[in-house]
Coordinates of C-alpha atoms in Angstrom, one line a residue:
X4 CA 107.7 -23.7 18.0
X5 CA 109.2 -20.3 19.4
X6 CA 110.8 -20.0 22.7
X7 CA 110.1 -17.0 24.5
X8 CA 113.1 -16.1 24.6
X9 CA 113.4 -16.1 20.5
X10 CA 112.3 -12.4 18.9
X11 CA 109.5 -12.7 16.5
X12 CA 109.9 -12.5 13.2
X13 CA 109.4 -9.7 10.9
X14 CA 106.3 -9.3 8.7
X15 CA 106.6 -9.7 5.3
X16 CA 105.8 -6.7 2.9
X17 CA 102.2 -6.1 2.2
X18 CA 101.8 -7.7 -1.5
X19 CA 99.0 -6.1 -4.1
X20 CA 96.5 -8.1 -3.4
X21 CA 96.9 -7.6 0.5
X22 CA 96.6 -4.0 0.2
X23 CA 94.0 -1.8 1.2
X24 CA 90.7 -1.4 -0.7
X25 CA 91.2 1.6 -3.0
X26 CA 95.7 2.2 -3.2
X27 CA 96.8 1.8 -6.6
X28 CA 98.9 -1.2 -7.1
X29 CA 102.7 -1.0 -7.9
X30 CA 103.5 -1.8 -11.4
X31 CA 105.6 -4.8 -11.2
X32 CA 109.0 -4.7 -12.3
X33 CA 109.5 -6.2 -16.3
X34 CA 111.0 -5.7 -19.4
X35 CA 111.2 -2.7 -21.1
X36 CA 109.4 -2.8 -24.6
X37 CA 112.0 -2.1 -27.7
X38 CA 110.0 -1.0 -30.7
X39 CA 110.9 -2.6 -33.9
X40 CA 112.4 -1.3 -36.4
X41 CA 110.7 1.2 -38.1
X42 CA 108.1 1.0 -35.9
X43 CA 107.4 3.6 -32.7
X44 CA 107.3 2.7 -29.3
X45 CA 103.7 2.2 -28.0
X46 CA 103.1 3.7 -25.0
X47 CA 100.5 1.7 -22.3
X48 CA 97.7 4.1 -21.1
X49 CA 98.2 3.7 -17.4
X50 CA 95.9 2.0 -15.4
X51 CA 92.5 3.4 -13.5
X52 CA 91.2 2.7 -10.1
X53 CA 87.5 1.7 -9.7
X54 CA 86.8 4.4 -8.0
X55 CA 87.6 6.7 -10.9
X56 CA 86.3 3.8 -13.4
X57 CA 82.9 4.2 -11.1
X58 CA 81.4 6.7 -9.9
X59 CA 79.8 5.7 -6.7
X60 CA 78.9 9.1 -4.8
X61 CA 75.3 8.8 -6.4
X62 CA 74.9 5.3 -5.0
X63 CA 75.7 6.4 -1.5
X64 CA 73.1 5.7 1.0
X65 CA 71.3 2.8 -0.8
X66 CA 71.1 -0.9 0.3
X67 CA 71.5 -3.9 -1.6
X68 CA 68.1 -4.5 -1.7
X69 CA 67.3 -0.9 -3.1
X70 CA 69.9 -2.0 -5.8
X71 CA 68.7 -5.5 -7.1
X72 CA 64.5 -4.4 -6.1
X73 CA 61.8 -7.1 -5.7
X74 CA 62.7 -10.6 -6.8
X75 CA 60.6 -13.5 -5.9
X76 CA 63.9 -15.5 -5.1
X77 CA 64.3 -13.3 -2.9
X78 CA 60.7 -13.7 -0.9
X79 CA 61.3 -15.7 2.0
X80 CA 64.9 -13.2 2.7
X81 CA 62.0 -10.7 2.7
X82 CA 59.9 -12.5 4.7
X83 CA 62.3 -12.8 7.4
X84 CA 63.0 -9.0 7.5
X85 CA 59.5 -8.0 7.5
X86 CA 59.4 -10.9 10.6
X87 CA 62.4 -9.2 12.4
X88 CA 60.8 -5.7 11.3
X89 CA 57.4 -6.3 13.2
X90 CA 59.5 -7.5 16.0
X91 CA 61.1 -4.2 16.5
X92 CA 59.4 -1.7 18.6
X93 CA 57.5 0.8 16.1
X94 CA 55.6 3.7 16.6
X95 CA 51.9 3.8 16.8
X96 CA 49.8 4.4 13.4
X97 CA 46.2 5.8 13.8
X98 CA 43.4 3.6 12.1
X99 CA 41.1 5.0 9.7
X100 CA 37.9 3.3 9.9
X101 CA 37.0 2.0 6.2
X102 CA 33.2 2.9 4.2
X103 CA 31.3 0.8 2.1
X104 CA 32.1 3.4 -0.5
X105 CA 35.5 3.0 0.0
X106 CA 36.3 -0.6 0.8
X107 CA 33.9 -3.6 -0.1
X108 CA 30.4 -4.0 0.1
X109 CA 28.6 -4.0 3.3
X110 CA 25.2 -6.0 2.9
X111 CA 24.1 -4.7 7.0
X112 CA 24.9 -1.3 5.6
X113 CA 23.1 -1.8 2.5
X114 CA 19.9 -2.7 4.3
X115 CA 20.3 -0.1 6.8
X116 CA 20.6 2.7 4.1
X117 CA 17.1 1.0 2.8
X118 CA 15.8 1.2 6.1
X119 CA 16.9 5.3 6.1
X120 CA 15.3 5.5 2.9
X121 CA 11.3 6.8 3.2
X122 CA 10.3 5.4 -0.2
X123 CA 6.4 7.5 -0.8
X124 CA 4.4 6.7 -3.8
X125 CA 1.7 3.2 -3.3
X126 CA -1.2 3.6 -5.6
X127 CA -4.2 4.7 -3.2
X128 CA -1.6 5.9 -0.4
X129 CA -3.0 9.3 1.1
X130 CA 0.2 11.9 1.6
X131 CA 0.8 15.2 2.5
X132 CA 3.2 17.6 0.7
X133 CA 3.8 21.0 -0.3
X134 CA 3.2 23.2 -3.7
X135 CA 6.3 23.8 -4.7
X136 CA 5.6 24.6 -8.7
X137 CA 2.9 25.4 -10.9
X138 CA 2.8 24.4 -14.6
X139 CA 0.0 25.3 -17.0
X140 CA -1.0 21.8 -16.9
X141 CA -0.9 20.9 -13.5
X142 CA 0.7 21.3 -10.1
X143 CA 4.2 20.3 -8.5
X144 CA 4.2 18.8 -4.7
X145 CA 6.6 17.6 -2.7
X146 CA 5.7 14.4 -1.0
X147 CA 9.0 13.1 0.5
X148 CA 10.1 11.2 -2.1
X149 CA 13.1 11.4 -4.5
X150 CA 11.0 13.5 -7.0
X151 CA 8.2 15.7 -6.5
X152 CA 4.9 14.1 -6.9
X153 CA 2.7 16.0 -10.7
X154 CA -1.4 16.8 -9.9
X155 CA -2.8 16.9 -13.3
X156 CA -5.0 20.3 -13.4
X157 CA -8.2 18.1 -13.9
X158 CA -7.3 16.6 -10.8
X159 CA -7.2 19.4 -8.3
X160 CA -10.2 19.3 -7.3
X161 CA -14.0 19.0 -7.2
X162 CA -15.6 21.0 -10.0
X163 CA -13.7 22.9 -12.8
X164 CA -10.9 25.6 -11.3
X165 CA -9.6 28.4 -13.9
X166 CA -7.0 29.6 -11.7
X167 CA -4.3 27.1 -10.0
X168 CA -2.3 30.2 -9.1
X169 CA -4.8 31.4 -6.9
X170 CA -6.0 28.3 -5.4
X171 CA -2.1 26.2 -4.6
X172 CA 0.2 29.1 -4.1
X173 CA 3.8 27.9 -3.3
X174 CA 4.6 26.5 -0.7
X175 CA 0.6 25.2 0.5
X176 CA 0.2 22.2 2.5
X177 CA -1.7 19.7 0.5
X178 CA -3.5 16.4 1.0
X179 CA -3.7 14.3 -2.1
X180 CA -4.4 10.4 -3.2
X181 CA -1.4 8.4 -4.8
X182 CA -3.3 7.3 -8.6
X183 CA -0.5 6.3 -10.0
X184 CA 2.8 4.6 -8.6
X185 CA 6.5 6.2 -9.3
X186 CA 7.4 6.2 -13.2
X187 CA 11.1 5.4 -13.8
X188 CA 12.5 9.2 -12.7
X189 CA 10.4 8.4 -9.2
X190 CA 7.8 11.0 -10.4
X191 CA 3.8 9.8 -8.9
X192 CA 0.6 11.0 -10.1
X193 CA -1.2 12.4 -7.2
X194 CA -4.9 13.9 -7.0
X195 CA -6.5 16.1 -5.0
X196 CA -10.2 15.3 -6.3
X197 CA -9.7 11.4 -5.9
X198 CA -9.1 11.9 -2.4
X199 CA -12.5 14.7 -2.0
X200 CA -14.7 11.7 -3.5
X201 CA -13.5 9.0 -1.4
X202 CA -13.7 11.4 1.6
X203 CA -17.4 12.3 0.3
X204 CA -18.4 8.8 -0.4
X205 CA -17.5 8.2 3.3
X206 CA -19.4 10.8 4.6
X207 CA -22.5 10.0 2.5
X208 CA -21.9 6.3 3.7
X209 CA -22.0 7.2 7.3
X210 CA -25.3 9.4 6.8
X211 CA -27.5 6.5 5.3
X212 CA -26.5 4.3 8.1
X213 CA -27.5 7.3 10.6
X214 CA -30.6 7.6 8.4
X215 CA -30.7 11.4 8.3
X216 CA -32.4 13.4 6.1
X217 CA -30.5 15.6 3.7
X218 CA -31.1 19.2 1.8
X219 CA -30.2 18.8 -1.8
X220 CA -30.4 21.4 -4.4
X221 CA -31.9 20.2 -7.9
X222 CA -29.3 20.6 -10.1
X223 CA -31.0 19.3 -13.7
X224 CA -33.8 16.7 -14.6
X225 CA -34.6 14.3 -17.2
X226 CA -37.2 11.5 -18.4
X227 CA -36.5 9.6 -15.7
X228 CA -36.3 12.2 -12.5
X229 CA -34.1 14.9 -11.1
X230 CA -30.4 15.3 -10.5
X231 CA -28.8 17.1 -7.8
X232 CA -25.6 17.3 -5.8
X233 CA -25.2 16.2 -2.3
X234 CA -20.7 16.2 -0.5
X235 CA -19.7 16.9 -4.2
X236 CA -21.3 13.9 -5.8
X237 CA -24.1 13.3 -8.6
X238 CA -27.5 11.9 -7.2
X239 CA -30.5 11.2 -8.9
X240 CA -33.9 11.4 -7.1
X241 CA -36.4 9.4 -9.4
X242 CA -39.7 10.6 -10.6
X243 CA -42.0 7.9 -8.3
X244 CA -39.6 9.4 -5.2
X245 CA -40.6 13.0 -5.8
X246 CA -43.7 14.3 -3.9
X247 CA -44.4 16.3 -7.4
X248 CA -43.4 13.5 -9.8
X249 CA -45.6 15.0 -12.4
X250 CA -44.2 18.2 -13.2
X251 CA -40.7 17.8 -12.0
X252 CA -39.0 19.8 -14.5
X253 CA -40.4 22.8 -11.8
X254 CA -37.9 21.5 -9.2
X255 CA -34.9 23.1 -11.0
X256 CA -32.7 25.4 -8.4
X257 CA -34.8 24.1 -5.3
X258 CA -33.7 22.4 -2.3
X259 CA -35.7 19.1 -1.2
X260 CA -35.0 17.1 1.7
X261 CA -34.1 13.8 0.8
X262 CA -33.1 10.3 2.3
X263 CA -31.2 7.8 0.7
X264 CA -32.1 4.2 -1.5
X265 CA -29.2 3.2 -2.4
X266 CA -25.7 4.1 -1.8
X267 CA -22.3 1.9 -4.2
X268 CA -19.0 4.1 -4.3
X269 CA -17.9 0.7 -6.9
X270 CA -20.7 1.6 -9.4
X271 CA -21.0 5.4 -8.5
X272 CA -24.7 5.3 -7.9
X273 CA -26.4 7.5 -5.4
X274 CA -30.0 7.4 -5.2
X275 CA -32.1 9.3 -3.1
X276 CA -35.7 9.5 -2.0
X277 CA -38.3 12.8 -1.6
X278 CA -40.8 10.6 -0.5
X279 CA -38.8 8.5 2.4
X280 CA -37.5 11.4 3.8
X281 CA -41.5 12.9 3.9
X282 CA -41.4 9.4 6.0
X283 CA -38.2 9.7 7.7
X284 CA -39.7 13.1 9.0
X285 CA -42.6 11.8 10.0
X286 CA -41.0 8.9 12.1
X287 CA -38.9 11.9 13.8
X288 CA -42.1 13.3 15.3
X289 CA -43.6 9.8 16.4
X290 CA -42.7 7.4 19.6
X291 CA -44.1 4.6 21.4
X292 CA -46.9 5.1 23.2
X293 CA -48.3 7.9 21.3
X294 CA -52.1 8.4 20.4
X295 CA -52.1 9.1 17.0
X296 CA -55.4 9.8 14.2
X297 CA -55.7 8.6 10.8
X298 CA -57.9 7.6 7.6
X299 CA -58.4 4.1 7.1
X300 CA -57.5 3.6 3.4
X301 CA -57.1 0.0 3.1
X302 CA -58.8 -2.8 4.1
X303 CA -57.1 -5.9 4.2
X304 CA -57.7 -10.0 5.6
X305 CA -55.4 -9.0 8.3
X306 CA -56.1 -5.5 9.2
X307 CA -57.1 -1.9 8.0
X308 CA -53.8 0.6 6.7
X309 CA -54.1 4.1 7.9
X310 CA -53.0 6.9 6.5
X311 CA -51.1 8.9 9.8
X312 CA -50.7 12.2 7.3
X313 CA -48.1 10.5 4.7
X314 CA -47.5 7.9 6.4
X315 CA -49.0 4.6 7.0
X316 CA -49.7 2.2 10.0
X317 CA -51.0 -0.8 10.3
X318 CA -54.2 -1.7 12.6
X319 CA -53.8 -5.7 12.6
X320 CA -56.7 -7.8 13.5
X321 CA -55.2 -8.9 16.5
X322 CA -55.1 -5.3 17.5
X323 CA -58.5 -4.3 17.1
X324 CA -60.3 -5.0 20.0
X325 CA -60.2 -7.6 22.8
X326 CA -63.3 -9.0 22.3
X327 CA -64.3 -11.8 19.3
X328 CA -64.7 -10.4 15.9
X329 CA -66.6 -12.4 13.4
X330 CA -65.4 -10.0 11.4
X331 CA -62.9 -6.8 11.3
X332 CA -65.2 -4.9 9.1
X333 CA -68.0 -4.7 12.7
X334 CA -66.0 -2.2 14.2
X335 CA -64.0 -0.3 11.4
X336 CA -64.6 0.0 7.7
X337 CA -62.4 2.1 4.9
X338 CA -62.8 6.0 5.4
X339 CA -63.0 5.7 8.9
X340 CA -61.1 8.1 11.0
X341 CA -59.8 6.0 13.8
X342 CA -57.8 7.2 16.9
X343 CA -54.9 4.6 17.8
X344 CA -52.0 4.0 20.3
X345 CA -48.3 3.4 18.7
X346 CA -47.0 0.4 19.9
X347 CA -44.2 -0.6 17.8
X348 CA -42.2 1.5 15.1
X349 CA -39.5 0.4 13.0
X350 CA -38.1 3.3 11.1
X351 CA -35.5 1.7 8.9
X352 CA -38.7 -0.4 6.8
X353 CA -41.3 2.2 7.5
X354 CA -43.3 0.0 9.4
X355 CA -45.7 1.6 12.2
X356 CA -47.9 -1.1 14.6
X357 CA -51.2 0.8 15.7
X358 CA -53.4 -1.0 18.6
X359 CA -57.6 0.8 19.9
X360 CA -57.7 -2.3 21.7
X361 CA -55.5 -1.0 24.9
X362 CA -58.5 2.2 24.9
X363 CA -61.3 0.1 26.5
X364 CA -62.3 0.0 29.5
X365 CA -63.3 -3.3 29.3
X366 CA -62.6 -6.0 26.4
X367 CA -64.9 -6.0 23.7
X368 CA -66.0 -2.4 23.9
X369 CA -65.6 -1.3 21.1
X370 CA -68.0 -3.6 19.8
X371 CA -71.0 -2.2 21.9
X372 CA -69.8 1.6 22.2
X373 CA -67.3 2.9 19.4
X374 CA -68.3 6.3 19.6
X375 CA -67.9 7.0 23.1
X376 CA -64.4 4.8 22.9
X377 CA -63.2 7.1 20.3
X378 CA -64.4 10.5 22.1
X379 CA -62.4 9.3 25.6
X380 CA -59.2 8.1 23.9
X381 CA -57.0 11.2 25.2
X382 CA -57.7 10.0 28.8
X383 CA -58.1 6.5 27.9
X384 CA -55.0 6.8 26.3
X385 CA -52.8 8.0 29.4
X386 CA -54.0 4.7 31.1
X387 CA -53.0 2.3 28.4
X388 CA -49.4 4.5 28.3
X389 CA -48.9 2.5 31.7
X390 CA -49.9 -0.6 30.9
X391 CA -47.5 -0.4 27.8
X392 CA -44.7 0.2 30.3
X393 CA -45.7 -2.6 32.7
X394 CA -45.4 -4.7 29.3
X395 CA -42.4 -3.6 28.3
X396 CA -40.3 -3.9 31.9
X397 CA -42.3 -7.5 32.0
X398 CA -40.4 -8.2 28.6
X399 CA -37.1 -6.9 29.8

């Protein structure tokens, strides 16, 4: 122990391995080497600090762990500075919002992008596009899709056209039918005269059911009738439809009006009738309640047939008179002209219902004065016209 009054000692003298980092140690005192005999004197080199032995300028700067790199027994000591790192206050980076394209796949996007996608081209689809080439084959539209849709030349139309230049210029606004679905470069086959014959078809369709009565121009004949064309598509009138069945070869280049037996877009059959439209016509000029005249041609159990002037009604029994009949043959017989009221028609099965009962006065006329019946049926006529409409507002 050192009494405060005792002065401290004095340090000893720094030794080499207390002094500083870097000052070149004193050589320590020792013998000098004597050469042998004969021999010379080596000389030591003398020594070099590290700092000359290394160069360490280049290294200035750089950590440790620059120096030794990554080293997974190093990990967790990395761990812990990356821990200390985030907990340091660092300045804000901007996110950059990641794409399917350039991250991982998005299946939401991926359906979306479908969704986007207008995918044109179902067999019997009707489109709309625009000419955009011409080829000598055929035509180049553009329906939407991811290639242009090809019209084959015989497909541009109805009937045989010898210029496509002239009839799709560029950039036309078509309408075409889908015949054929996308090929593997998403190329369709579209037509122009697939779509006319279902349009026509349609339009013939909606005729029969309105039961008109069509102009047709004879377009060729053979054995078995006459051919014609009617919206673009091939009918065929048959002989026993014709009102001149025996020389039809005649009706070449002329129009008849015609009404229709059977129309079946399936089989491509389109039938038409001379004859039913003569009826059709007829029916056109005829209502209820008319008084009509006529040749009785047949004679039947139930009635006589008269022939109205191409076509025929029937005068049923029931009809006749409203007195008793034995027989129908005591008032009327075959070749009698007879004047009648219309009280039914049924257009659709050519079916006219005749009644001379409704012109007498009083029932059973007929069977005393048929003459005088016959010669006062315009007036007679006018009264039974109200009775008719008593009968029918009774009905319903």
């Amino acid at each position: 122990m050192l009494k405060k009054d005792e002065p401290l000692p004095a340090a000893p003298e720094p030794t080499a391995a207390l002094q500083a980092p870097g000052a070149a140690a004193a050589p320590a005192p020792g013998p000098i080497p004597i050469a042998a005999p004969g021999r010379p004197v080596p000389v030591s080199s003398p020594k070099r600090s590290d700092e000359e032995l290394f160069d360490m300028g280049g290294l200035e700067g750089l950590t440790m762990a620059d120096l030794l790199g990554p080293d997974s027994g190093r990990q967790g000591r990395g761990q812990a500075a990356s821990k200390a790192a985030a907990a340091a206050p660092v300045a804000a980076t901007p996110v950059v919002p990641r794409s399917v394209d350039d991250f991982d796949f998005d299946a939401d996007a991926f359906l979306a992008a479908l969704d986007e996608q207008d995918f044109v081209g179902t067999t019997g689809e009707v489109v709309t596009g625009v000419v955009i080439a011409l080829e000598s084959d055929g035509v180049y539209v553009d329906i939407g899709g991811k290639a242009p849709g090809f019209m084959p030349k015989k497909e541009c139309g109805l009937g045989a056209i010898t210029n496509l230049k002239e009839r799709f210029p560029k950039g036309l606004q078509v309408e075409v039918l889908v015949t054929r679905e996308q090929n593997a470069d998403g190329m369709v086959t579209i037509s122009a005269r697939a779509l006319a014959l279902r349009q026509s078809w349609e339009r013939v369709r909606a005729m029969e059911k309105d039961g008109k009565v069509v102009q047709v121009k004879v377009t060729g004949f053979n054995r078995g009738g006459v051919t014609c064309d009617l919206e673009g598509l091939r009918g065929f009138i048959p002989r026993s439809q014709l009102q001149e069945g025996e020389n039809h070869e005649a009706l070449v280049g002329k129009t008849l009006g015609v009404t229709f037996l059977e129309v079946n877009a399936e089989t491509l059959k389109l039938v038409l009738s001379e004859k039913k439209a003569a009826t059709a016509a007829k029916f056109a000029e005829l209502e209820v309640g008319q008084l009509v005249e006529g040749l009785i041609v047949a004679v039947k159990p139930y009635g006589f047939f008269v022939d109205l002037g191409g076509i025929s009604g029937l005068l049923h029994q029931s009809s006749i008179t409203g007195g008793q009949l034995r027989d129908i043959r005591e008032v009327f017989t075959q070749g009698d002209r007879v004047k009648a009221l219309i009280t039914d028609m049924d257009p659709g099965r050519g079916r006219i219902a005749l009644n001379t009962a409704l012109l007498e006065g009083q029932a059973g006329e007929l069977l005393i004065d048929k003459d005088k019946v016959m010669a006062e049926a315009t007036d007679r006529a006018n009264r039974a016209r109200s009775v008719l409409r008593q009968q029918e507002q009774a009905a319903g």
